[in-house]
Amino acid sequence: MDVEVVALALNVVVPEHLRWTDVRRGEEFTLQTLTVRPLPDGGTAAKAYGRPTAGGRGAYTSFPVPDRPELTELVAAAAARAAQLWAGATGSRR
């Protein structure tokens, strides 16, 4: 069967010791999660999301992921874990 998958992403919690802050529209955010998507060339693209450091709810605004080795390792580990989970999937449950 020829199947075309048009979207795939995984959401990854950033461990506390790897979290960072960034500013958008004058408000500081603590980045807590990553959304990682596979690219057609075999690589990955990642965006970071978080909450305002001062508290409250923040808008769903993406931030770039800094080029830090430990974050690159987190993305690679998340992709490998997702592959394991998909490989072990036995079909849908209804």
mmCIF file of C-alpha atoms in Angstrom:
data_model
loop_
_atom_site.group_PDB
_atom_site.id
_atom_site.type_symbol
_atom_site.label_atom_id
_atom_site.label_comp_id
_atom_site.label_asym_id
_atom_site.label_seq_id
_atom_site.Cartn_x
_atom_site.Cartn_y
_atom_site.Cartn_z
ATOM 1 C CA MET A 1 0.000 0.000 0.000
ATOM 2 C CA ASP A 2 1.339 3.441 -0.908
ATOM 3 C CA VAL A 3 0.749 5.762 2.064
ATOM 4 C CA GLU A 4 1.510 9.477 2.103
ATOM 5 C CA VAL A 5 2.149 10.917 5.577
ATOM 6 C CA VAL A 6 1.696 14.689 5.445
ATOM 7 C CA ALA A 7 2.440 15.694 9.022
ATOM 8 C CA LEU A 8 4.386 14.297 11.915
ATOM 9 C CA ALA A 9 5.660 16.031 15.050
ATOM 10 C CA LEU A 10 6.640 15.225 18.583
ATOM 11 C CA ASN A 11 6.428 17.363 21.676
ATOM 12 C CA VAL A 12 9.312 17.134 24.096
ATOM 13 C CA VAL A 13 9.579 18.481 27.638
ATOM 14 C CA VAL A 14 12.812 20.389 28.167
ATOM 15 C CA PRO A 15 14.368 19.216 31.460
ATOM 16 C CA GLU A 16 14.640 22.063 33.968
ATOM 17 C CA HIS A 17 18.434 22.191 33.836
ATOM 18 C CA LEU A 18 18.302 22.795 30.044
ATOM 19 C CA ARG A 19 15.585 25.484 30.035
ATOM 20 C CA TRP A 20 16.399 29.020 28.968
ATOM 21 C CA THR A 21 14.667 32.384 28.679
ATOM 22 C CA ASP A 22 13.964 34.570 25.677
ATOM 23 C CA VAL A 23 12.054 37.807 25.136
ATOM 24 C CA ARG A 24 9.167 38.410 22.746
ATOM 25 C CA ARG A 25 7.268 41.708 22.500
ATOM 26 C CA GLY A 26 8.893 42.936 25.707
ATOM 27 C CA GLU A 27 7.885 39.873 27.751
ATOM 28 C CA GLU A 28 10.339 37.272 29.022
ATOM 29 C CA PHE A 29 9.439 33.602 28.519
ATOM 30 C CA THR A 30 10.916 30.480 30.084
ATOM 31 C CA LEU A 31 11.108 27.873 27.329
ATOM 32 C CA GLN A 32 9.805 24.504 28.539
ATOM 33 C CA THR A 33 8.864 22.390 25.510
ATOM 34 C CA LEU A 34 10.050 21.690 21.990
ATOM 35 C CA THR A 35 8.045 20.730 18.951
ATOM 36 C CA VAL A 36 10.220 18.658 16.630
ATOM 37 C CA ARG A 37 9.304 17.854 13.031
ATOM 38 C CA PRO A 38 11.141 15.604 10.578
ATOM 39 C CA LEU A 39 12.351 17.227 7.372
ATOM 40 C CA PRO A 40 12.295 15.615 3.927
ATOM 41 C CA ASP A 41 16.103 15.552 3.853
ATOM 42 C CA GLY A 42 16.234 13.398 7.007
ATOM 43 C CA GLY A 43 17.049 16.224 9.414
ATOM 44 C CA THR A 44 14.769 17.796 11.990
ATOM 45 C CA ALA A 45 13.353 21.238 12.689
ATOM 46 C CA ALA A 46 12.600 22.331 16.249
ATOM 47 C CA LYS A 47 10.742 25.257 17.807
ATOM 48 C CA ALA A 48 10.568 26.089 21.517
ATOM 49 C CA TYR A 49 7.497 27.132 23.505
ATOM 50 C CA GLY A 50 7.057 28.305 27.068
ATOM 51 C CA ARG A 51 5.313 30.498 29.598
ATOM 52 C CA PRO A 52 5.923 34.070 30.704
ATOM 53 C CA THR A 53 8.576 34.114 33.425
ATOM 54 C CA ALA A 54 6.438 36.557 35.439
ATOM 55 C CA GLY A 55 3.569 34.030 35.465
ATOM 56 C CA GLY A 56 0.221 33.838 33.767
ATOM 57 C CA ARG A 57 -0.731 32.372 30.447
ATOM 58 C CA GLY A 58 1.359 33.137 27.440
ATOM 59 C CA ALA A 59 0.389 33.260 23.817
ATOM 60 C CA TYR A 60 1.355 30.225 21.743
ATOM 61 C CA THR A 61 4.462 31.840 20.297
ATOM 62 C CA SER A 62 7.406 29.911 18.952
ATOM 63 C CA PHE A 63 11.037 30.695 19.651
ATOM 64 C CA PRO A 64 14.146 29.429 17.908
ATOM 65 C CA VAL A 65 16.069 26.695 19.681
ATOM 66 C CA PRO A 66 19.597 27.865 20.515
ATOM 67 C CA ASP A 67 22.468 26.002 18.883
ATOM 68 C CA ARG A 68 23.665 24.282 22.066
ATOM 69 C CA PRO A 69 25.047 20.720 22.029
ATOM 70 C CA GLU A 70 22.865 19.592 24.933
ATOM 71 C CA LEU A 71 19.688 20.752 23.125
ATOM 72 C CA THR A 72 20.820 19.067 19.913
ATOM 73 C CA GLU A 73 21.292 15.867 21.946
ATOM 74 C CA LEU A 74 17.812 16.271 23.473
ATOM 75 C CA VAL A 75 16.230 16.544 20.001
ATOM 76 C CA ALA A 76 18.163 13.492 18.759
ATOM 77 C CA ALA A 77 17.213 11.464 21.849
ATOM 78 C CA ALA A 78 13.562 12.470 21.475
ATOM 79 C CA ALA A 79 13.542 11.424 17.809
ATOM 80 C CA ALA A 80 15.126 8.078 18.671
ATOM 81 C CA ARG A 81 12.607 7.477 21.463
ATOM 82 C CA ALA A 82 9.697 8.397 19.180
ATOM 83 C CA ALA A 83 11.011 5.933 16.576
ATOM 84 C CA GLN A 84 11.063 3.193 19.238
ATOM 85 C CA LEU A 85 7.498 3.995 20.259
ATOM 86 C CA TRP A 86 6.261 3.968 16.648
ATOM 87 C CA ALA A 87 8.111 0.733 15.902
ATOM 88 C CA GLY A 88 6.353 -0.907 18.846
ATOM 89 C CA ALA A 89 2.898 0.377 17.914
ATOM 90 C CA THR A 90 0.511 -2.443 17.034
ATOM 91 C CA GLY A 91 -2.299 -0.459 15.451
ATOM 92 C CA SER A 92 -5.120 1.760 16.538
ATOM 93 C CA ARG A 93 -7.449 1.015 19.414
ATOM 94 C CA ARG A 94 -11.018 2.118 19.107
#
